[in-house]
């Protein structure tokens, strides 16, 4: 088997294991907070940690969950050329890190919804792309006060931005577009319960503390 294939496999596995670190749970344990899987939306993510009332814990969770999506994609894009790794490997690393967050090996495969990790992946693909999608999230969240609605909007716009800005605002590669589409579909799927609550008018707004 070609050496680059083994390297791609190793990178993909490493990205999944990194993604499997559920920082919402880890940070909450370190800071003596309740398990985020036990209150609010029961989702181990930054938004639910914010419902604990501890903003510092939520910020740490957001940064670290984003970092685990950013690191493998950034590393492959900037250093992979020395090992004959291209956009295909970056795409696999992106999906692996994202799936690690959704289905973490270290937490019985029960993970979060992947918003922060997806944001990290986008920043790894290209900082301007990541900031554009993050701005979309922020605008929707600011006006409507629903994190889930903002995440859904960002999921829809991310592959569209990448496509229309490709080779203009940032480099374009089909494998990465495929990865973004897969991630967007998974994000929407993971938010089905939120969509139902939004329709029913029962979704929790940003800033609402745990009950």
Coordinates of C-alpha atoms in Angstrom, one line a residue:
X1 CA 0.0 0.0 0.0
X2 CA 1.2 3.5 -0.9
X3 CA 2.9 5.4 2.0
X4 CA 0.6 8.3 1.6
X5 CA -2.4 6.1 2.1
X6 CA -1.1 4.9 5.5
X7 CA -0.4 8.6 6.4
X8 CA -3.9 9.6 5.4
X9 CA -5.3 6.8 7.5
X10 CA -3.3 7.8 10.5
X11 CA -4.3 11.5 10.1
X12 CA -8.0 10.5 9.8
X13 CA -7.8 8.3 12.9
X14 CA -6.0 11.0 14.9
X15 CA -8.5 13.6 13.8
X16 CA -11.4 11.4 15.0
X17 CA -9.7 10.8 18.4
X18 CA -9.1 14.5 18.8
X19 CA -12.7 15.2 17.9
X20 CA -13.8 12.6 20.5
X21 CA -12.6 14.9 23.3
X22 CA -15.9 16.3 24.6
X23 CA -14.6 19.6 26.1
X24 CA -18.1 20.6 27.4
X25 CA -17.9 17.6 29.8
X26 CA -14.2 17.9 30.5
X27 CA -14.3 21.6 31.3
X28 CA -17.4 21.2 33.4
X29 CA -15.8 18.5 35.5
X30 CA -12.6 20.5 35.9
X31 CA -14.6 23.6 37.0
X32 CA -16.9 21.7 39.3
X33 CA -20.0 22.3 37.3
X34 CA -22.9 19.9 36.6
X35 CA -22.6 17.6 33.6
X36 CA -24.0 19.5 30.6
X37 CA -25.7 16.3 29.5
X38 CA -27.9 16.6 32.6
X39 CA -29.7 19.9 32.1
X40 CA -31.0 22.3 29.4
X41 CA -30.9 20.6 26.0
X42 CA -28.7 17.8 27.4
X43 CA -26.2 18.7 24.7
X44 CA -22.5 18.7 25.5
X45 CA -21.7 21.9 23.8
X46 CA -20.8 25.5 24.5
X47 CA -24.4 26.9 24.3
X48 CA -25.7 24.4 26.8
X49 CA -22.7 25.0 29.1
X50 CA -23.7 28.7 29.0
X51 CA -27.0 27.7 30.5
X52 CA -25.1 26.8 33.7
X53 CA -24.5 30.5 34.2
X54 CA -20.7 30.1 33.9
X55 CA -19.7 32.2 30.9
X56 CA -16.0 31.3 31.3
X57 CA -16.7 27.6 31.1
X58 CA -18.8 28.2 27.9
X59 CA -16.0 30.3 26.3
X60 CA -13.4 27.6 27.1
X61 CA -15.7 24.9 25.7
X62 CA -16.3 27.0 22.5
X63 CA -12.6 27.6 21.9
X64 CA -11.4 24.1 22.5
X65 CA -14.3 22.5 20.5
X66 CA -13.4 24.8 17.6
X67 CA -9.7 24.1 18.0
X68 CA -10.1 20.3 17.6
X69 CA -11.8 20.9 14.2
X70 CA -9.3 23.5 13.1
X71 CA -6.1 21.7 14.0
X72 CA -6.2 18.6 11.7
X73 CA -7.5 20.6 8.7
X74 CA -4.9 23.4 9.2
X75 CA -2.1 20.9 9.7
X76 CA -2.9 18.9 6.5
X77 CA -3.3 22.0 4.4
X78 CA -0.1 23.7 5.6
X79 CA 2.2 20.7 6.2
X80 CA 0.6 17.8 4.3
X81 CA 2.4 18.6 1.0
X82 CA 5.6 17.3 2.5
X83 CA 3.9 13.9 2.9
X84 CA 2.0 13.9 -0.4
X85 CA -1.3 14.8 1.3
X86 CA -3.8 16.9 -0.5
X87 CA -7.3 18.3 -0.3
X88 CA -8.7 14.7 -0.1
X89 CA -6.9 14.1 3.2
X90 CA -7.9 17.5 4.6
X91 CA -11.6 16.6 3.8
X92 CA -11.3 13.2 5.5
X93 CA -9.7 14.9 8.5
X94 CA -12.5 17.5 8.7
X95 CA -15.2 14.8 8.6
X96 CA -13.4 12.6 11.1
X97 CA -12.9 15.4 13.6
X98 CA -16.6 16.4 13.2
X99 CA -17.8 12.8 13.6
X100 CA -15.6 12.5 16.7
X101 CA -17.5 15.3 18.3
X102 CA -20.8 13.8 17.3
X103 CA -19.9 10.3 18.3
X104 CA -17.0 10.5 20.7
X105 CA -15.1 7.3 21.4
X106 CA -14.3 8.4 25.0
X107 CA -17.9 9.3 25.9
X108 CA -19.8 6.2 24.8
X109 CA -20.4 7.8 21.3
X110 CA -22.9 10.4 22.8
X111 CA -21.6 13.8 21.7
X112 CA -22.7 17.2 20.8
X113 CA -24.2 18.7 17.7
X114 CA -20.9 19.9 16.2
X115 CA -21.5 23.6 15.7
X116 CA -18.2 24.8 17.2
X117 CA -16.2 22.0 15.7
X118 CA -17.6 22.7 12.3
X119 CA -16.7 26.4 12.8
X120 CA -13.1 25.3 13.6
X121 CA -13.0 23.2 10.4
X122 CA -14.1 26.2 8.4
X123 CA -11.4 28.3 9.9
X124 CA -8.9 25.5 9.1
X125 CA -10.1 25.5 5.4
X126 CA -9.7 29.2 5.2
X127 CA -9.9 31.9 7.9
X128 CA -12.0 34.3 5.8
X129 CA -14.5 31.5 5.1
X130 CA -14.7 30.7 8.8
X131 CA -15.2 34.3 9.7
X132 CA -17.9 34.7 7.0
X133 CA -19.9 31.8 8.3
X134 CA -19.3 32.9 11.9
X135 CA -20.7 36.3 11.1
X136 CA -23.8 34.7 9.6
X137 CA -24.3 32.8 12.8
X138 CA -23.8 35.9 14.9
X139 CA -26.3 38.0 12.9
X140 CA -29.0 35.4 13.1
X141 CA -28.3 34.7 16.8
X142 CA -28.4 38.5 17.5
X143 CA -31.7 39.2 15.8
X144 CA -33.5 36.0 16.8
X145 CA -31.8 34.9 20.0
X146 CA -31.9 31.2 19.0
X147 CA -28.5 29.4 18.8
X148 CA -30.1 26.5 16.9
X149 CA -31.6 28.7 14.3
X150 CA -28.2 30.5 13.8
X151 CA -26.5 27.1 13.5
X152 CA -29.0 26.0 10.9
X153 CA -28.5 29.1 8.9
X154 CA -24.7 28.8 9.1
X155 CA -24.9 25.1 8.0
X156 CA -26.9 26.1 4.9
X157 CA -24.7 29.0 3.9
X158 CA -21.3 27.4 4.6
X159 CA -21.0 25.2 1.4
X160 CA -22.7 28.0 -0.6
X161 CA -20.1 30.5 0.5
X162 CA -17.3 28.1 -0.2
X163 CA -18.6 27.4 -3.7
X164 CA -19.3 31.0 -4.8
X165 CA -16.1 32.3 -3.2
X166 CA -14.0 29.5 -4.5
X167 CA -10.8 30.6 -6.3
X168 CA -11.9 34.2 -5.7
X169 CA -11.8 34.8 -1.9
X170 CA -10.2 31.4 -1.1
X171 CA -8.8 28.3 -2.9
X172 CA -11.4 25.8 -4.0
X173 CA -11.2 22.0 -3.9
X174 CA -14.1 19.6 -4.6
X175 CA -13.2 17.1 -1.8
X176 CA -13.5 20.0 0.7
X177 CA -16.8 21.0 -0.7
X178 CA -18.0 17.5 -0.3
X179 CA -16.9 17.5 3.3
X180 CA -18.7 20.7 4.0
X181 CA -21.9 19.4 2.4
X182 CA -21.7 16.2 4.5
X183 CA -21.1 18.2 7.7
X184 CA -24.0 20.6 6.9
X185 CA -26.4 17.7 6.4
X186 CA -25.3 16.1 9.7
X187 CA -25.7 19.5 11.5
X188 CA -29.3 19.8 10.2
X189 CA -30.0 16.2 11.1
X190 CA -28.6 16.7 14.7
X191 CA -30.9 19.7 15.1
X192 CA -34.1 18.0 14.2
X193 CA -35.4 18.3 17.8
X194 CA -34.5 21.9 17.8
X195 CA -36.3 22.4 14.6
X196 CA -39.4 20.9 16.1
X197 CA -39.1 23.1 19.2
X198 CA -38.6 26.2 17.0
X199 CA -41.8 25.4 15.1
X200 CA -43.7 24.8 18.4
X201 CA -42.3 28.0 19.9
X202 CA -40.7 26.0 22.7
X203 CA -37.0 26.4 21.9
X204 CA -34.8 28.0 24.6
X205 CA -33.2 31.4 23.8
X206 CA -29.6 32.4 24.2
X207 CA -28.8 33.4 27.8
X208 CA -31.6 31.3 29.3
X209 CA -30.2 29.5 32.4
X210 CA -30.7 25.9 33.3
X211 CA -33.9 25.0 35.2

